[in-house]
Amino acid sequence: MNIKRIVFILIGIMIIGFSVGLFSLIYNDDFNFSKIDLNHRIIVKDNYSNVRVGFDGIEVKDGDDQVIVGWDGIKVTDGDDQVIVGWDGIKVTDGDEKISIGKDGFDINGSKPNDWNWFGHKLENYSVDEVKKENIDNLDSIEISSSFVDVKVSSEVREDVQIKYYGKMKSNVLPKLETKISGNNLIIRLDNNKNSYTVAESNVVLEVFIPENYTGDFELNSSSADFYIDNIIATNFKLSTSSGNTTINKIRTNHINLNSSSGDILSKDVFGNVQVQTSSGDMRLFLSKDTGNYRLDSSSGDIEIYYDSFANYKGIYNTSSGDFEYDNSVNITKNIDDDKYEFSLGSGEKELKINTSSGDLDIFSIK
């Protein structure tokens, strides 16, 4: 039985139940208020069908089929098949098969299989161990994408790109590793052919090793995978994720753009101009003498900035309701109505622009 279909059917049942009751009243020509029984229910009859509308809910009956929508839930009967949705969960009877979904989990015919989840996904144990190599000659960009498998990218002394895809997971899908060279672009992708997926357990990783002399562009994309980037040189670096966390260490680039919805971002030793946008994810950044200009935009995520004694920044902080905390080394040059601050770190040679709605900002020196 397809549980996803059942969920949509149940939503439709609620709408149909109320609609049938209302339209029956409207289009039954001989309806009048005399059709009210002793329990104060309105009754509309048409041959073998009837609709009852009362304080206890709506009952629609058409021959042997019945839909009841009440305070205690929904009950649908179609011959020997039945679906009940109540406060204690969902119960489905389909011939000899009985399925229940409640607070105690998923139950089929009295058993609780471990390979099914609430959404009806059949979970299987997968093991993967793949290694691929791609030629780096004439490449000027590398694209990496993964829906939920974590990604690690680092450089080492080598002459090609090595891709390792390994680990074990329990899920209803195992993404397929695909690599191809399109023009001067290397594409590394974990293809997930299912729109809906469940991962119960996983230590699967996509690990990419780049030659240390590669200096082209990078672009990384994910929905919920975590990214770990270490010791990379790039002309431009772009990373986008929805809910995955991002850790970046030792990157030299002209420009780096990080975009995250709810994932946290940790950045250390990033040498180049940095632009970061987040919705609710937190940021933790480390500034030094060699780090570049920063622009940080956040809706509700908090921002922590740590700097050493060699950092030189002129900063502007705009906020709607966020709090600003800092140590004695931060020189506040202007404060306007607690929603705009101008400050400096050291001689103020580089720019640090920060905008938040409700996220807090903390700036402290590295002890």
Steps between C-alpha positions, in 0.01 A plus 500: 500500500629846410496705821575823315175457306313434822619829651374696200175303498441588865549868434251474215255312718481784747426749224253270324322416823422859583427585136253215458314610807475861390414432136243241599323765702519755220383277214240288676184675385266365763729573796338673794570527871254225576779260402667524838508187717480470877878542528477842327665373184407626154415208274497502120393183316515405134407140413769282664720792603472735792692777672480577871644827633504557874703621794688168503614537138403400149395156381473421129362162395465370145387139497766297682752785485528738791699807602483638853675822597474574872680646796677169566630463144413371155366158406469383141338168411495351150366148520758296694762775473527764767712800597476655848684817599481588867694653785692174545615481136394344170356153449455347156325175414547379143355153471710273722771763545489729802731799538518743790712811544508648848721624779648150534615495139405311188312169534405250226276207588606513865873527439732801516745467211818704532527551128197730468459855623201724573482622138479148360859498374656156496846533653788282385863459601741630237878484477702695245873515422582674172813677379520710184774713351468790257765684300561857619659622173331810352237515774405844630197409717377218723134449600398268783141428602344268758150487645575355845834315492776700675776642280869548581732690266874544555822530302812286496804427286353318201449544124131410468171538684416201718140439606421255780142404581481264795313398814178335611147630537151384581254683278249462220750625239871487422613794283697408190843654443533665160801690363549662163706770331301760308729739317744625763267409786519188718160399639483269802147411602316263729177441310195431718208388284238525775319818598432366848761312699570381853842434651496317834875446537796607288876549508525529121738769374588646162869594524674696223877553483622785280857556375657774709595693183136530384386865515170503307143562621298290743122469528336276762127439549298300751160476669596346836857369465779635719807647328860479624743704288870511583814646340364612163623764253231635266435796275137514618328279755120463527306278740124470546311277745156485662542336840849351493785640710814639337857495633766687301867514587804637315355629176673750275271657242411829335138473609301252708119493515323288762121465502311299762138482616525335841844342505780638718823635353848476652775687315868523593804622309308609190718732295289697254183708488212320672124535460264293718120485502300291748138486616512330839843338500770630734842624385833464677788679328867560574676813374872558472753719320457317167123459490313718249190719500181352649131558436264300726120492470281302739129493588489328837833321525760619751846611392820445698821665382841431651807698397869501580715802584599547133144540363423843351135571423257787477159361588133592455226307678131552416232311692127507572492330839832320540735555795861610462770380740873571469820523702720799582708466182201596283491875449140626461520816288125564457180364653161602357182396689635154590436374147809626318859486617825606345816352648860416424749222565862608483572763233178424306650430157240244386119497500270300726131560419238314705120504468261301720127506576483330839836324515756603761857606430795417726853622423788389722877477470674162497656441837 
